[in-house]
PDB file of C-alpha atoms and ligand atoms in Angstrom:
ATOM      1  CA  MET A  14      94.785  92.818 113.012  1.00 96.00           C
ATOM      2  CA  LYS A  15      95.662  92.035 109.382  1.00 98.00           C
ATOM      3  CA  ILE A  16      92.917  92.819 106.835  1.00 98.00           C
ATOM      4  CA  ASP A  17      92.975  91.946 103.154  1.00 98.00           C
ATOM      5  CA  ILE A  18      90.244  93.094 100.761  1.00 98.00           C
ATOM      6  CA  VAL A  19      89.683  91.912  97.240  1.00 98.00           C
ATOM      7  CA  SER A  20      87.484  94.077  95.034  1.00 98.00           C
ATOM      8  CA  ILE A  21      87.187  95.402  91.436  1.00 98.00           C
ATOM      9  CA  PHE A  22      86.769  98.855  92.996  1.00 98.00           C
ATOM     10  CA  PRO A  23      89.742  99.360  95.344  1.00 98.00           C
ATOM     11  CA  GLU A  24      88.950 103.126  95.459  1.00 98.00           C
ATOM     12  CA  TYR A  25      85.909 102.372  97.686  1.00 97.00           C
ATOM     13  CA  PHE A  26      88.322 101.741 100.534  1.00 97.00           C
ATOM     14  CA  ASP A  27      90.224 105.095 100.322  1.00 95.00           C
ATOM     15  CA  VAL A  28      87.966 106.360 103.092  1.00 95.00           C
ATOM     16  CA  LEU A  29      89.561 103.958 105.497  1.00 93.00           C
ATOM     17  CA  ASN A  30      92.473 106.394 105.740  1.00 90.00           C
ATOM     18  CA  VAL A  31      90.407 108.956 107.650  1.00 89.00           C
ATOM     19  CA  SER A  32      89.183 109.167 111.266  1.00 86.00           C
ATOM     20  CA  LEU A  33      89.805 106.422 113.903  1.00 86.00           C
ATOM     21  CA  LEU A  34      90.466 103.668 111.428  1.00 89.00           C
ATOM     22  CA  GLY A  35      93.002 105.848 109.636  1.00 90.00           C
ATOM     23  CA  LYS A  36      94.810 106.394 112.933  1.00 90.00           C
ATOM     24  CA  ALA A  37      94.731 102.701 113.667  1.00 90.00           C
ATOM     25  CA  ARG A  38      96.405 102.030 110.362  1.00 91.00           C
ATOM     26  CA  GLN A  39      99.032 104.662 110.969  1.00 91.00           C
ATOM     27  CA  SER A  40      99.801 103.280 114.405  1.00 92.00           C
ATOM     28  CA  GLY A  41     100.051  99.728 113.017  1.00 92.00           C
ATOM     29  CA  LEU A  42      97.043  98.436 115.049  1.00 94.00           C
ATOM     30  CA  ILE A  43      95.429  97.522 111.692  1.00 96.00           C
ATOM     31  CA  ASP A  44      97.521  96.332 108.735  1.00 96.00           C
ATOM     32  CA  MET A  45      95.215  96.666 105.748  1.00 97.00           C
ATOM     33  CA  ASN A  46      95.811  95.805 102.081  1.00 97.00           C
ATOM     34  CA  VAL A  47      93.337  96.272  99.225  1.00 98.00           C
ATOM     35  CA  HIS A  48      93.819  94.035  96.170  1.00 98.00           C
ATOM     36  CA  ASN A  49      92.360  94.704  92.677  1.00 98.00           C
ATOM     37  CA  LEU A  50      90.693  91.586  91.404  1.00 98.00           C
ATOM     38  CA  ARG A  51      91.395  92.687  87.827  1.00 98.00           C
ATOM     39  CA  ASP A  52      95.093  92.298  88.461  1.00 98.00           C
ATOM     40  CA  HIS A  53      94.307  88.615  88.429  1.00 98.00           C
ATOM     41  CA  ALA A  54      92.361  88.639  85.098  1.00 98.00           C
ATOM     42  CA  HIS A  55      94.816  88.058  82.225  1.00 98.00           C
ATOM     43  CA  ASP A  56      92.796  88.468  79.016  1.00 98.00           C
ATOM     44  CA  ARG A  57      92.979  91.707  76.988  1.00 98.00           C
ATOM     45  CA  HIS A  58      89.876  93.105  78.667  1.00 98.00           C
ATOM     46  CA  ARG A  59      90.768  91.883  82.146  1.00 98.00           C
ATOM     47  CA  THR A  60      87.376  90.121  82.263  1.00 98.00           C
ATOM     48  CA  VAL A  61      86.055  89.171  85.681  1.00 98.00           C
ATOM     49  CA  ASP A  62      82.486  88.082  84.814  1.00 97.00           C
ATOM     50  CA  ASP A  63      80.509  85.903  82.406  1.00 97.00           C
ATOM     51  CA  THR A  64      76.964  84.663  81.735  1.00 97.00           C
ATOM     52  CA  PRO A  65      75.468  82.162  84.159  1.00 97.00           C
ATOM     53  CA  TYR A  66      75.283  78.471  83.257  1.00 98.00           C
ATOM     54  CA  GLY A  67      71.624  77.400  83.165  1.00 97.00           C
ATOM     55  CA  GLY A  68      70.599  80.897  81.972  1.00 97.00           C
ATOM     56  CA  GLY A  69      69.059  83.720  83.800  1.00 96.00           C
ATOM     57  CA  ALA A  70      69.594  87.445  84.248  1.00 94.00           C
ATOM     58  CA  GLY A  71      72.890  89.166  85.088  1.00 94.00           C
ATOM     59  CA  MET A  72      76.499  88.072  85.130  1.00 97.00           C
ATOM     60  CA  VAL A  73      78.419  85.835  87.492  1.00 97.00           C
ATOM     61  CA  MET A  74      82.046  86.455  88.647  1.00 98.00           C
ATOM     62  CA  LYS A  75      84.461  84.012  87.069  1.00 98.00           C
ATOM     63  CA  PRO A  76      86.367  81.634  89.349  1.00 98.00           C
ATOM     64  CA  GLU A  77      89.866  81.992  87.875  1.00 98.00           C
ATOM     65  CA  PRO A  78      90.603  85.584  88.943  1.00 98.00           C
ATOM     66  CA  TRP A  79      89.169  84.891  92.393  1.00 98.00           C
ATOM     67  CA  GLY A  80      91.240  81.718  92.807  1.00 98.00           C
ATOM     68  CA  GLU A  81      94.460  83.526  91.863  1.00 98.00           C
ATOM     69  CA  ALA A  82      93.738  86.537  94.080  1.00 98.00           C
ATOM     70  CA  LEU A  83      92.872  84.358  97.128  1.00 99.00           C
ATOM     71  CA  ASP A  84      95.889  82.095  96.526  1.00 98.00           C
ATOM     72  CA  SER A  85      98.137  85.175  96.609  1.00 98.00           C
ATOM     73  CA  ILE A  86      96.755  86.132 100.022  1.00 98.00           C
ATOM     74  CA  LEU A  87      96.188  82.677 101.638  1.00 98.00           C
ATOM     75  CA  GLY A  88      98.894  80.689  99.822  1.00 98.00           C
ATOM     76  CA  ALA A  89      97.978  78.266  97.075  1.00 98.00           C
ATOM     77  CA  ASP A  90      98.865  75.303  99.273  1.00 98.00           C
ATOM     78  CA  ALA A  91      97.085  76.556 102.401  1.00 98.00           C
ATOM     79  CA  VAL A  92      95.047  73.933 104.244  1.00 98.00           C
ATOM     80  CA  ALA A  93      92.052  75.031 106.327  1.00 98.00           C
ATOM     81  CA  SER A  94      92.398  74.735 110.089  1.00 98.00           C
ATOM     82  CA  ASP A  95      91.097  76.489 113.198  1.00 98.00           C
ATOM     83  CA  ASP A  96      94.030  78.856 112.963  1.00 98.00           C
ATOM     84  CA  SER A  97      93.430  79.813 109.331  1.00 98.00           C
ATOM     85  CA  PRO A  98      92.518  83.396 108.387  1.00 98.00           C
ATOM     86  CA  LEU A  99      88.761  83.956 108.246  1.00 98.00           C
ATOM     87  CA  VAL A 100      87.553  84.799 104.698  1.00 99.00           C
ATOM     88  CA  ILE A 101      84.297  86.753 104.609  1.00 98.00           C
ATOM     89  CA  PHE A 102      82.224  87.037 101.479  1.00 98.00           C
ATOM     90  CA  PRO A 103      79.529  89.726 101.914  1.00 98.00           C
ATOM     91  CA  SER A 104      76.368  88.402 100.398  1.00 97.00           C
ATOM     92  CA  PRO A 105      72.597  88.946 100.893  1.00 96.00           C
ATOM     93  CA  ALA A 106      72.456  85.126 101.167  1.00 95.00           C
ATOM     94  CA  GLY A 107      74.705  85.135 104.254  1.00 97.00           C
ATOM     95  CA  GLU A 108      74.204  85.122 108.050  1.00 98.00           C
ATOM     96  CA  VAL A 109      73.075  88.581 109.273  1.00 98.00           C
ATOM     97  CA  PHE A 110      75.878  90.783 110.722  1.00 98.00           C
ATOM     98  CA  ASP A 111      75.246  92.138 114.232  1.00 97.00           C
ATOM     99  CA  GLN A 112      77.120  93.513 117.179  1.00 96.00           C
ATOM    100  CA  LYS A 113      77.786  90.015 118.582  1.00 97.00           C
ATOM    101  CA  MET A 114      79.430  89.047 115.294  1.00 98.00           C
ATOM    102  CA  ALA A 115      81.417  92.293 115.222  1.00 98.00           C
ATOM    103  CA  ARG A 116      82.722  91.500 118.654  1.00 97.00           C
ATOM    104  CA  GLU A 117      83.697  87.953 117.685  1.00 97.00           C
ATOM    105  CA  LEU A 118      85.406  89.169 114.464  1.00 98.00           C
ATOM    106  CA  SER A 119      87.360  91.924 116.427  1.00 97.00           C
ATOM    107  CA  LEU A 120      89.313  89.073 118.113  1.00 96.00           C
ATOM    108  CA  GLU A 121      90.494  87.474 114.785  1.00 97.00           C
ATOM    109  CA  PRO A 122      94.118  88.065 113.911  1.00 97.00           C
ATOM    110  CA  ALA A 123      93.516  87.947 110.121  1.00 98.00           C
ATOM    111  CA  LEU A 124      90.435  88.748 108.087  1.00 98.00           C
ATOM    112  CA  VAL A 125      90.056  88.582 104.322  1.00 99.00           C
ATOM    113  CA  PHE A 126      87.036  90.182 102.635  1.00 98.00           C
ATOM    114  CA  GLY A 127      86.039  89.095  99.076  1.00 98.00           C
ATOM    115  CA  CYS A 128      83.715  91.694  97.493  1.00 98.00           C
ATOM    116  CA  GLY A 129      81.372  90.196  94.887  1.00 97.00           C
ATOM    117  CA  ARG A 130      79.532  92.256  92.294  1.00 89.00           C
ATOM    118  CA  TYR A 131      76.861  91.448  89.693  1.00 76.00           C
ATOM    119  CA  GLU A 132      74.773  88.346  90.506  1.00 86.00           C
ATOM    120  CA  GLY A 133      77.564  86.956  92.699  1.00 94.00           C
ATOM    121  CA  ILE A 134      80.621  84.747  92.494  1.00 98.00           C
ATOM    122  CA  ASP A 135      80.901  81.231  90.984  1.00 98.00           C
ATOM    123  CA  GLN A 136      80.000  78.836  93.877  1.00 98.00           C
ATOM    124  CA  ARG A 137      83.199  76.818  93.381  1.00 98.00           C
ATOM    125  CA  VAL A 138      85.190  79.815  94.682  1.00 98.00           C
ATOM    126  CA  PHE A 139      83.490  79.470  98.126  1.00 98.00           C
ATOM    127  CA  ASP A 140      83.849  75.701  98.070  1.00 98.00           C
ATOM    128  CA  HIS A 141      87.558  75.803  97.140  1.00 98.00           C
ATOM    129  CA  THR A 142      88.370  78.626  99.538  1.00 98.00           C
ATOM    130  CA  ALA A 143      86.830  76.541 102.359  1.00 98.00           C
ATOM    131  CA  THR A 144      89.617  73.954 101.811  1.00 98.00           C
ATOM    132  CA  GLN A 145      92.222  76.727 102.316  1.00 98.00           C
ATOM    133  CA  ALA A 146      90.756  78.840 105.141  1.00 98.00           C
ATOM    134  CA  ARG A 147      87.663  79.363 107.268  1.00 98.00           C
ATOM    135  CA  VAL A 148      84.832  80.930 105.188  1.00 98.00           C
ATOM    136  CA  ARG A 149      81.663  82.781 106.144  1.00 98.00           C
ATOM    137  CA  LEU A 150      79.040  84.472 104.013  1.00 98.00           C
ATOM    138  CA  VAL A 151      77.792  87.527 105.824  1.00 98.00           C
ATOM    139  CA  SER A 152      74.829  89.847 105.002  1.00 98.00           C
ATOM    140  CA  LEU A 153      74.468  93.401 106.204  1.00 97.00           C
ATOM    141  CA  GLY A 154      70.714  93.036 106.285  1.00 97.00           C
ATOM    142  CA  ASP A 155      67.617  92.094 104.328  1.00 96.00           C
ATOM    143  CA  TYR A 156      68.134  94.334 101.319  1.00 96.00           C
ATOM    144  CA  VAL A 157      70.311  94.155  98.178  1.00 95.00           C
ATOM    145  CA  LEU A 158      73.340  96.359  97.507  1.00 96.00           C
ATOM    146  CA  ASN A 159      75.148  96.522  94.151  1.00 96.00           C
ATOM    147  CA  GLY A 160      78.157  94.764  95.551  1.00 97.00           C
ATOM    148  CA  GLY A 161      79.982  93.801  98.722  1.00 98.00           C
ATOM    149  CA  GLU A 162      82.122  96.965  99.067  1.00 98.00           C
ATOM    150  CA  VAL A 163      79.725  99.102 101.170  1.00 98.00           C
ATOM    151  CA  ALA A 164      78.938  96.083 103.335  1.00 98.00           C
ATOM    152  CA  VAL A 165      82.644  95.551 103.982  1.00 98.00           C
ATOM    153  CA  LEU A 166      83.142  99.228 104.859  1.00 97.00           C
ATOM    154  CA  ALA A 167      80.356  98.965 107.411  1.00 98.00           C
ATOM    155  CA  MET A 168      81.739  95.678 108.851  1.00 98.00           C
ATOM    156  CA  ILE A 169      85.265  97.076 109.099  1.00 97.00           C
ATOM    157  CA  GLU A 170      84.012 100.105 110.935  1.00 96.00           C
ATOM    158  CA  ALA A 171      81.977  98.104 113.412  1.00 97.00           C
ATOM    159  CA  ILE A 172      84.775  95.566 113.944  1.00 97.00           C
ATOM    160  CA  GLY A 173      87.655  97.995 113.963  1.00 95.00           C
ATOM    161  CA  ARG A 174      86.303 100.171 116.819  1.00 94.00           C
ATOM    162  CA  LEU A 175      86.114  97.022 118.974  1.00 95.00           C
ATOM    163  CA  ILE A 176      89.818  96.056 118.557  1.00 93.00           C
ATOM    164  CA  PRO A 177      91.511  96.498 121.897  1.00 87.00           C
ATOM    165  CA  GLY A 178      93.346  99.848 121.918  1.00 85.00           C
ATOM    166  CA  MET A 179      91.169 101.501 119.327  1.00 83.00           C
ATOM    167  CA  VAL A 180      88.664 103.634 121.206  1.00 67.00           C
ATOM    168  CA  GLY A 181      90.045 106.129 123.753  1.00 64.00           C
ATOM    169  CA  ASN A 182      87.422 105.342 126.405  1.00 61.00           C
ATOM    170  CA  PRO A 183      86.378 101.691 126.387  1.00 70.00           C
ATOM    171  CA  GLU A 184      83.427 102.576 128.678  1.00 70.00           C
ATOM    172  CA  SER A 185      81.868 104.519 125.782  1.00 73.00           C
ATOM    173  CA  LEU A 186      81.629 101.105 123.996  1.00 76.00           C
ATOM    174  CA  VAL A 187      79.671  99.488 126.830  1.00 74.00           C
ATOM    175  CA  GLU A 188      76.835 102.018 126.975  1.00 74.00           C
ATOM    176  CA  GLU A 189      75.762 102.119 123.361  1.00 80.00           C
ATOM    177  CA  SER A 190      72.982 100.523 121.400  1.00 80.00           C
ATOM    178  CA  HIS A 191      73.065  96.709 121.102  1.00 83.00           C
ATOM    179  CA  GLU A 192      75.883  96.099 123.620  1.00 78.00           C
ATOM    180  CA  ASP A 193      73.401  95.150 126.374  1.00 85.00           C
ATOM    181  CA  GLY A 194      70.697  93.991 123.948  1.00 90.00           C
ATOM    182  CA  LEU A 195      68.728  97.237 124.173  1.00 96.00           C
ATOM    183  CA  LEU A 196      68.817 100.459 122.120  1.00 97.00           C
ATOM    184  CA  GLU A 197      70.731 103.321 123.700  1.00 96.00           C
ATOM    185  CA  TYR A 198      69.158 106.073 125.853  1.00 97.00           C
ATOM    186  CA  PRO A 199      68.826 109.692 124.523  1.00 97.00           C
ATOM    187  CA  SER A 200      71.790 112.002 125.224  1.00 98.00           C
ATOM    188  CA  TYR A 201      71.862 115.680 126.007  1.00 98.00           C
ATOM    189  CA  THR A 202      74.618 118.277 126.401  1.00 98.00           C
ATOM    190  CA  LYS A 203      74.781 122.008 127.172  1.00 98.00           C
ATOM    191  CA  PRO A 204      72.883 124.394 127.022  1.00 98.00           C
ATOM    192  CA  ALA A 205      70.201 123.235 129.485  1.00 98.00           C
ATOM    193  CA  THR A 206      67.557 125.109 127.470  1.00 98.00           C
ATOM    194  CA  TRP A 207      67.626 125.256 123.664  1.00 98.00           C
ATOM    195  CA  ARG A 208      64.779 126.734 121.538  1.00 98.00           C
ATOM    196  CA  GLU A 209      62.652 126.437 124.663  1.00 98.00           C
ATOM    197  CA  ARG A 210      63.368 122.750 124.959  1.00 98.00           C
ATOM    198  CA  GLU A 211      64.565 121.638 128.396  1.00 98.00           C
ATOM    199  CA  VAL A 212      66.986 118.826 129.258  1.00 98.00           C
ATOM    200  CA  PRO A 213      65.065 116.270 131.415  1.00 98.00           C
ATOM    201  CA  PRO A 214      65.557 117.541 135.012  1.00 98.00           C
ATOM    202  CA  VAL A 215      66.738 114.205 136.343  1.00 98.00           C
ATOM    203  CA  LEU A 216      69.981 114.603 134.294  1.00 98.00           C
ATOM    204  CA  LEU A 217      70.704 117.912 136.112  1.00 98.00           C
ATOM    205  CA  SER A 218      69.904 116.454 139.560  1.00 98.00           C
ATOM    206  CA  GLY A 219      73.327 115.011 140.361  1.00 98.00           C
ATOM    207  CA  ASN A 220      71.605 111.866 141.597  1.00 98.00           C
ATOM    208  CA  HIS A 221      73.484 109.088 139.846  1.00 98.00           C
ATOM    209  CA  GLY A 222      71.092 106.353 140.938  1.00 98.00           C
ATOM    210  CA  ALA A 223      68.112 108.265 139.560  1.00 98.00           C
ATOM    211  CA  VAL A 224      70.013 109.016 136.306  1.00 98.00           C
ATOM    212  CA  ASP A 225      70.831 105.335 135.831  1.00 98.00           C
ATOM    213  CA  LYS A 226      67.226 104.312 136.519  1.00 98.00           C
ATOM    214  CA  TRP A 227      65.895 106.989 134.073  1.00 98.00           C
ATOM    215  CA  ARG A 228      68.328 105.923 131.367  1.00 98.00           C
ATOM    216  CA  HIS A 229      67.416 102.243 131.687  1.00 97.00           C
ATOM    217  CA  GLU A 230      63.668 103.116 131.512  1.00 98.00           C
ATOM    218  CA  GLN A 231      64.363 105.136 128.305  1.00 98.00           C
ATOM    219  CA  GLN A 232      66.248 102.232 126.779  1.00 97.00           C
ATOM    220  CA  VAL A 233      63.398  99.787 127.540  1.00 97.00           C
ATOM    221  CA  GLU A 234      60.744 102.213 126.293  1.00 98.00           C
ATOM    222  CA  ARG A 235      62.649 102.987 123.066  1.00 98.00           C
ATOM    223  CA  THR A 236      63.395  99.367 122.389  1.00 97.00           C
ATOM    224  CA  ARG A 237      59.730  98.367 122.964  1.00 97.00           C
ATOM    225  CA  ARG A 238      58.584 101.074 120.644  1.00 98.00           C
ATOM    226  CA  VAL A 239      61.128 100.741 117.821  1.00 98.00           C
ATOM    227  CA  ARG A 240      62.554  97.239 118.025  1.00 97.00           C
ATOM    228  CA  PRO A 241      60.197  95.042 120.079  1.00 96.00           C
ATOM    229  CA  ASP A 242      62.002  91.986 118.498  1.00 96.00           C
ATOM    230  CA  LEU A 243      65.061  92.819 120.618  1.00 95.00           C
ATOM    231  CA  LEU A 244      63.339  92.931 124.032  1.00 95.00           C
ATOM    232  CA  PRO A 245      64.512  90.213 126.388  1.00 91.00           C
ATOM    233  CA  PRO A 246      61.626  87.961 127.638  1.00 90.00           C
ATOM    234  CA  ASP A 247      61.804  89.470 131.240  1.00 89.00           C
ATOM    235  CA  LEU A 248      61.076  92.930 129.812  1.00 87.00           C
ATOM    236  CA  THR A 249      58.220  91.934 127.457  1.00 80.00           C
ATOM    237  CA  ASN A 250      54.910  93.708 128.408  1.00 68.00           C
TER     238      ASN A 250
HETATM  239  N1  ADE B  20      75.937  92.290  98.639  1.00 75.43           N
HETATM  240  C1  ADE B  20      74.740  92.681  98.103  1.00 75.43           C
HETATM  241  N2  ADE B  20      73.826  92.883  99.069  1.00 75.43           N
HETATM  242  C2  ADE B  20      74.457  92.636 100.243  1.00 75.43           C
HETATM  243  C3  ADE B  20      74.017  92.665 101.618  1.00 75.43           C
HETATM  244  N3  ADE B  20      72.777  93.002 101.941  1.00 75.43           N
HETATM  245  N4  ADE B  20      74.930  92.382 102.537  1.00 75.43           N
HETATM  246  C4  ADE B  20      76.172  92.023 102.221  1.00 75.43           C
HETATM  247  N5  ADE B  20      76.630  91.992 100.968  1.00 75.43           N
HETATM  248  C5  ADE B  20      75.757  92.286  99.980  1.00 75.43           C
END
């Protein structure tokens, strides 16, 4: 997968050199490039923001540096089609990111992330980019971050681990929270007794059927308690 990121803080993405994603980059599974938006601002102060038309608090990111940066990635003459790269702008005004979206995005050959700061990016950048590529605004959740960088880090981690060939044991992906619509069951390892706390006996029984049943019950109970909004209709009550 090819990933391009545009940001005024490229250093945020240095952490993508460690752990699984770092290995995926070394092996060539992920080809990632981080672009500094300020390289496309040509005044003396390399200005990327200005006051909003119509008034109001805060600053808005100027369209010119964004246009030049995205042209350099997508091609100035690119025309949007079903095969275009997908450009994602993290925004609290976007569709909410979830495991289903992560799975969809893990199948994309090329993703471009445009990290806004301040009060956002001039709307014409989204409108123009939509003529060159596919565009989605994506929110990490119902809260406001200072900019898109941390949201992009989270999305890349969630997407990256689903890319075929990334995780050593693909089964470990199937049994985790959100993959089957429920939260995951509690896990235990050795020792069987720790600070007088016992591992649930069923897990030591060797009875796989009973273990599966117990785990499923735990998933349902936990989901009902913590995230009742996720419970499928047949498990409600
Ligand atoms: N930028 C600021 N807040 C955000 C959020 N909640 N999700 C994605 N990008 C953001």
